[in-house]
Short mmCIF file of C-alpha atoms in Angstrom, two decimals:
data_model
loop_
_atom_site.label_atom_id
_atom_site.label_comp_id
_atom_site.label_asym_id
_atom_site.label_seq_id
_atom_site.Cartn_x
_atom_site.Cartn_y
_atom_site.Cartn_z
CA MET A 1 10.75 -11.16 35.27
CA PRO A 2 13.76 -10.33 33.08
CA ARG A 3 13.04 -9.95 29.38
CA THR A 4 15.09 -11.82 26.78
CA PRO A 5 16.86 -9.15 24.67
CA VAL A 6 15.72 -8.93 21.10
CA LEU A 7 17.25 -7.73 17.82
CA GLU A 8 16.24 -4.60 15.95
CA ILE A 9 17.67 -3.82 12.52
CA ALA A 10 17.68 -0.39 10.90
CA VAL A 11 16.52 -0.74 7.30
CA GLN A 12 15.81 1.56 4.40
CA ASP A 13 13.81 -0.54 1.97
CA VAL A 14 11.59 -3.56 1.52
CA ALA A 15 14.55 -5.85 0.90
CA GLY A 16 15.92 -4.93 4.25
CA VAL A 17 12.69 -5.99 5.94
CA ARG A 18 12.89 -9.35 4.29
CA VAL A 19 16.49 -9.80 5.55
CA ALA A 20 15.36 -8.85 9.10
CA ALA A 21 12.57 -11.33 8.99
CA GLU A 22 14.76 -14.10 7.73
CA VAL A 23 17.24 -13.77 10.60
CA GLY A 24 14.48 -13.54 13.20
CA ALA A 25 14.67 -9.85 14.21
CA ALA A 26 11.79 -8.64 16.39
CA ARG A 27 11.65 -5.12 14.92
CA VAL A 28 12.94 -2.91 12.16
CA GLU A 29 13.53 0.75 12.34
CA LEU A 30 12.67 2.22 8.99
CA CYS A 31 14.41 5.41 7.86
CA VAL A 32 16.12 6.93 4.77
CA ALA A 33 19.50 8.56 4.21
CA LEU A 34 20.95 6.62 7.09
CA GLY A 35 24.66 6.84 6.20
CA ALA A 36 24.60 10.42 5.05
CA THR A 37 22.51 11.98 7.82
CA GLY A 38 21.98 9.46 10.58
CA GLY A 39 18.46 8.80 9.23
CA LEU A 40 15.44 10.84 8.13
CA THR A 41 11.69 10.22 7.97
CA PRO A 42 10.61 7.67 5.35
CA SER A 43 7.78 8.43 2.95
CA VAL A 44 4.22 7.12 3.67
CA GLY A 45 4.46 5.02 0.52
CA LEU A 46 7.69 3.35 1.74
CA VAL A 47 6.08 2.71 5.13
CA GLU A 48 3.06 1.06 3.58
CA ALA A 49 5.23 -1.14 1.38
CA VAL A 50 7.46 -2.18 4.27
CA VAL A 51 4.48 -2.94 6.55
CA ASP A 52 3.00 -5.16 3.80
CA ALA A 53 6.31 -6.96 3.48
CA ALA A 54 6.62 -7.42 7.24
CA ARG A 55 3.22 -8.95 7.43
CA SER A 56 4.03 -11.57 4.78
CA ALA A 57 7.69 -12.20 5.66
CA THR A 58 8.78 -15.52 7.11
CA HIS A 59 11.84 -16.73 8.95
CA ALA A 60 14.44 -18.73 6.98
CA ASP A 61 13.14 -21.89 8.65
CA GLY A 62 9.69 -21.29 7.39
CA ARG A 63 8.04 -19.97 10.62
CA ASP A 64 5.70 -16.99 10.50
CA LEU A 65 7.12 -14.43 12.89
CA PRO A 66 5.72 -11.07 13.93
CA LEU A 67 8.01 -8.31 12.68
CA GLU A 68 7.20 -4.85 13.91
CA VAL A 69 7.88 -1.79 11.83
CA HIS A 70 8.96 1.32 13.73
CA THR A 71 9.61 4.47 11.72
CA LEU A 72 12.01 7.28 12.40
CA VAL A 73 10.45 10.77 12.62
CA ARG A 74 13.12 13.31 11.79
CA ALA A 75 12.40 15.89 9.13
CA ARG A 76 15.97 17.19 8.76
CA ALA A 77 19.58 16.41 9.55
CA GLY A 78 21.44 18.38 12.22
CA GLY A 79 20.65 18.98 15.87
CA PHE A 80 17.54 18.03 17.83
CA VAL A 81 16.19 21.40 18.88
CA TYR A 82 13.01 22.00 16.97
CA ASP A 83 10.91 25.10 16.53
CA ALA A 84 7.13 25.18 16.44
CA ASP A 85 6.97 24.67 12.64
CA GLU A 86 9.29 21.63 12.81
CA LEU A 87 7.30 20.16 15.66
CA GLY A 88 4.18 20.62 13.59
CA VAL A 89 5.78 18.57 10.83
CA HIS A 90 6.81 15.85 13.23
CA LEU A 91 3.31 15.66 14.69
CA ARG A 92 1.83 15.28 11.17
CA ASP A 93 4.39 12.64 10.37
CA VAL A 94 3.70 10.65 13.50
CA ARG A 95 -0.02 10.51 12.83
CA ALA A 96 0.48 9.68 9.14
CA LEU A 97 3.01 6.95 9.79
CA VAL A 98 0.95 5.27 12.50
CA ALA A 99 -2.04 5.41 10.15
CA ALA A 100 0.10 3.77 7.44
CA GLY A 101 0.56 0.76 9.73
CA ALA A 102 3.71 1.52 11.74
CA SER A 103 3.79 -0.29 15.11
CA GLY A 104 5.79 2.55 16.57
CA VAL A 105 7.69 5.70 15.95
CA VAL A 106 11.19 6.81 16.89
CA VAL A 107 11.49 10.48 17.98
CA GLY A 108 13.66 12.84 19.86
CA ALA A 109 13.54 16.52 20.89
CA LEU A 110 15.85 18.64 23.09
CA THR A 111 15.70 22.05 24.62
CA PRO A 112 18.28 24.70 23.76
CA GLU A 113 19.68 24.07 27.27
CA GLY A 114 20.53 20.51 26.38
CA GLU A 115 17.72 18.65 28.16
CA VAL A 116 14.90 16.42 26.98
CA ASP A 117 12.10 18.67 25.62
CA ALA A 118 9.39 17.08 27.76
CA GLU A 119 6.62 19.19 26.28
CA GLN A 120 7.46 18.24 22.70
CA VAL A 121 7.92 14.57 23.58
CA ALA A 122 4.63 14.48 25.42
CA ARG A 123 2.89 15.86 22.34
CA LEU A 124 4.57 13.31 20.08
CA VAL A 125 3.53 10.47 22.41
CA GLU A 126 0.02 11.75 22.31
CA ALA A 127 0.05 11.95 18.52
CA ALA A 128 1.17 8.29 18.31
CA SER A 129 -2.24 7.30 19.81
CA GLY A 130 -0.98 4.24 21.73
CA ALA A 131 1.71 3.13 19.23
CA GLU A 132 5.11 2.53 20.83
CA VAL A 133 7.47 5.51 21.08
CA THR A 134 11.27 5.18 21.10
CA PHE A 135 13.45 8.13 22.06
CA HIS A 136 16.41 8.01 19.75
CA ARG A 137 20.12 8.79 20.13
CA ALA A 138 19.49 12.49 20.74
CA ILE A 139 19.99 11.25 24.33
CA ASP A 140 23.61 10.60 23.57
CA THR A 141 24.34 14.27 23.06
CA LEU A 142 23.30 15.20 26.59
CA VAL A 143 25.59 16.02 29.49
CA ASP A 144 23.44 14.02 31.91
CA PRO A 145 21.76 11.10 30.11
CA LEU A 146 20.77 9.49 33.42
CA GLU A 147 18.59 12.47 34.25
CA ALA A 148 17.14 12.20 30.74
CA VAL A 149 16.24 8.54 31.44
CA GLU A 150 14.34 9.60 34.54
CA THR A 151 12.49 12.27 32.61
CA LEU A 152 11.55 9.85 29.79
CA CYS A 153 10.26 7.38 32.33
CA GLY A 154 7.53 9.88 33.14
CA LEU A 155 6.53 10.58 29.56
CA ASP A 156 5.08 7.13 28.51
CA VAL A 157 8.06 6.51 26.27
CA THR A 158 8.43 2.79 25.51
CA ARG A 159 12.21 2.64 25.12
CA ILE A 160 15.37 4.63 24.49
CA LEU A 161 17.94 3.93 21.81
CA THR A 162 21.44 4.80 23.10
CA SER A 163 25.11 4.10 22.74
CA GLY A 164 25.71 5.15 26.32
CA GLY A 165 27.07 8.38 24.94
CA ALA A 166 29.97 6.76 23.13
CA GLU A 167 30.64 6.61 19.42
CA ARG A 168 30.23 2.83 19.61
CA SER A 169 27.86 1.16 22.04
CA VAL A 170 30.41 -1.34 23.20
CA ASP A 171 32.54 1.51 24.45
CA GLY A 172 29.65 2.91 26.36
CA ALA A 173 28.74 -0.44 28.04
CA GLU A 174 29.23 0.83 31.60
CA GLN A 175 27.05 3.87 30.99
CA LEU A 176 24.46 1.61 29.41
CA ARG A 177 24.50 -0.47 32.60
CA HIS A 178 23.79 2.68 34.64
CA MET A 179 20.96 3.64 32.33
CA VAL A 180 19.42 0.21 32.71
CA ASP A 181 19.63 0.58 36.49
CA VAL A 182 17.94 4.01 36.41
CA ALA A 183 15.21 2.78 34.05
CA ALA A 184 14.51 -0.11 36.50
CA GLY A 185 12.08 -1.73 34.10
CA ARG A 186 10.01 1.42 33.61
CA LEU A 187 11.16 1.74 30.05
CA GLN A 188 13.36 -0.43 27.85
CA VAL A 189 17.01 0.39 27.07
CA MET A 190 18.15 -0.57 23.57
CA ALA A 191 21.87 -0.47 22.78
CA GLY A 192 22.63 0.98 19.35
CA GLY A 193 25.45 2.85 17.68
CA GLY A 194 28.30 1.29 15.75
CA VAL A 195 27.24 -2.20 16.86
CA ARG A 196 29.05 -5.18 15.29
CA PRO A 197 28.12 -8.80 15.85
CA VAL A 198 31.21 -9.32 18.02
CA ASP A 199 29.84 -6.64 20.45
CA VAL A 200 26.47 -8.32 21.09
CA ALA A 201 27.45 -10.53 24.00
CA THR A 202 29.05 -7.54 25.91
CA LEU A 203 25.87 -5.47 25.37
CA VAL A 204 23.56 -8.22 26.51
CA ALA A 205 25.73 -8.70 29.61
CA VAL A 206 24.94 -5.19 30.87
CA GLY A 207 21.19 -5.86 30.85
CA VAL A 208 19.83 -4.11 27.83
CA ASP A 209 16.44 -5.05 26.45
CA ALA A 210 17.48 -5.01 22.75
CA VAL A 211 20.37 -4.58 20.43
CA HIS A 212 20.06 -2.39 17.39
CA LEU A 213 22.34 -2.26 14.34
CA SER A 214 22.08 -1.34 10.68
CA ALA A 215 23.99 -4.30 9.17
CA LYS A 216 24.61 -1.84 6.41
CA GLY A 217 26.55 -2.45 3.17
CA ILE A 218 27.12 -0.42 0.01
CA VAL A 219 26.25 -1.53 -3.52
CA ALA A 220 27.90 0.43 -6.35
CA ALA A 221 25.41 2.62 -8.24
CA ASP A 222 26.53 5.82 -9.93
CA GLY A 223 23.81 8.45 -9.84
CA GLY A 224 25.67 10.93 -11.98
CA VAL A 225 26.13 14.60 -11.24
CA GLY A 226 22.51 15.07 -10.33
CA GLY A 227 22.07 11.91 -8.20
CA GLY A 228 24.84 11.65 -5.71
CA ALA A 229 27.57 10.71 -8.20
CA GLY A 230 29.21 7.43 -7.19
CA ALA A 231 28.04 7.35 -3.58
CA GLY A 232 26.36 3.96 -4.09
CA VAL A 233 23.29 2.53 -2.48
CA GLU A 234 22.99 1.42 1.14
CA VAL A 235 21.54 -2.05 1.63
CA THR A 236 21.05 -4.44 4.52
CA ASP A 237 23.80 -7.03 4.38
CA PRO A 238 22.28 -10.52 5.08
CA ALA A 239 25.59 -11.85 6.34
CA VAL A 240 26.03 -9.19 8.96
CA ALA A 241 22.36 -9.41 10.04
CA ARG A 242 22.67 -13.21 10.36
CA ALA A 243 25.89 -12.92 12.38
CA ALA A 244 24.25 -10.48 14.78
CA ALA A 245 21.19 -12.73 15.19
CA ASP A 246 23.45 -15.73 15.84
CA ALA A 247 25.48 -13.79 18.38
CA LEU A 248 22.32 -12.77 20.22
CA ARG A 249 21.03 -16.34 20.32
CA VAL A 250 24.32 -17.54 21.79
CA ALA A 251 24.46 -14.68 24.36
CA THR A 252 20.91 -15.43 25.54
CA ALA A 253 21.08 -19.21 25.53
#
């Protein structure tokens, strides 16, 4: 039977988890340095704090809702081809983050030839010990993402996060539709990348299982010459998160 698409919000702190819970999101993807790098692995301490917050968070109408915490595993910025040392770090992080209470991990690894690194992904799935595994937007850098979907279907990956290869998911909607067709229910396809609330209905219409956005805002905070100067602090904007959740409810009504 068709699944009702759910909302996932990328967050970077405990406050973001509370916002996600209040608007009724099903999951958060926890990472750090999202705006500057596209996201990096959060610390174990942050994961533990976020998991605790998710367990005690409630919807704005007072309901207790399960909120899953999935953590990004990406030790550095840049491309997604990793050597043995980097894979070793990622394996350690997967085990540590699942042990800290994460419901799932978000990973990605490619070969120098521009294909899914099936061997590395298989090892990361094994390290997750049954926790859900999402393959992230490394898939959007590939020449043939449909072949990648087929490969990932055979690796026990739970879902893929993709913009359909476009800068913004709404512009990759037709490719997303093709990816959904190839997945054929064997794994979930989650639309993410430059998503705005106004895009949600279009993304739901192509059959995705989830919509992912950061709902990110910037709060002024000058770190000085040794702390990022006036770059500010990225936060989860409650108004944007609420608008996305409302758009999803309308699109799935």
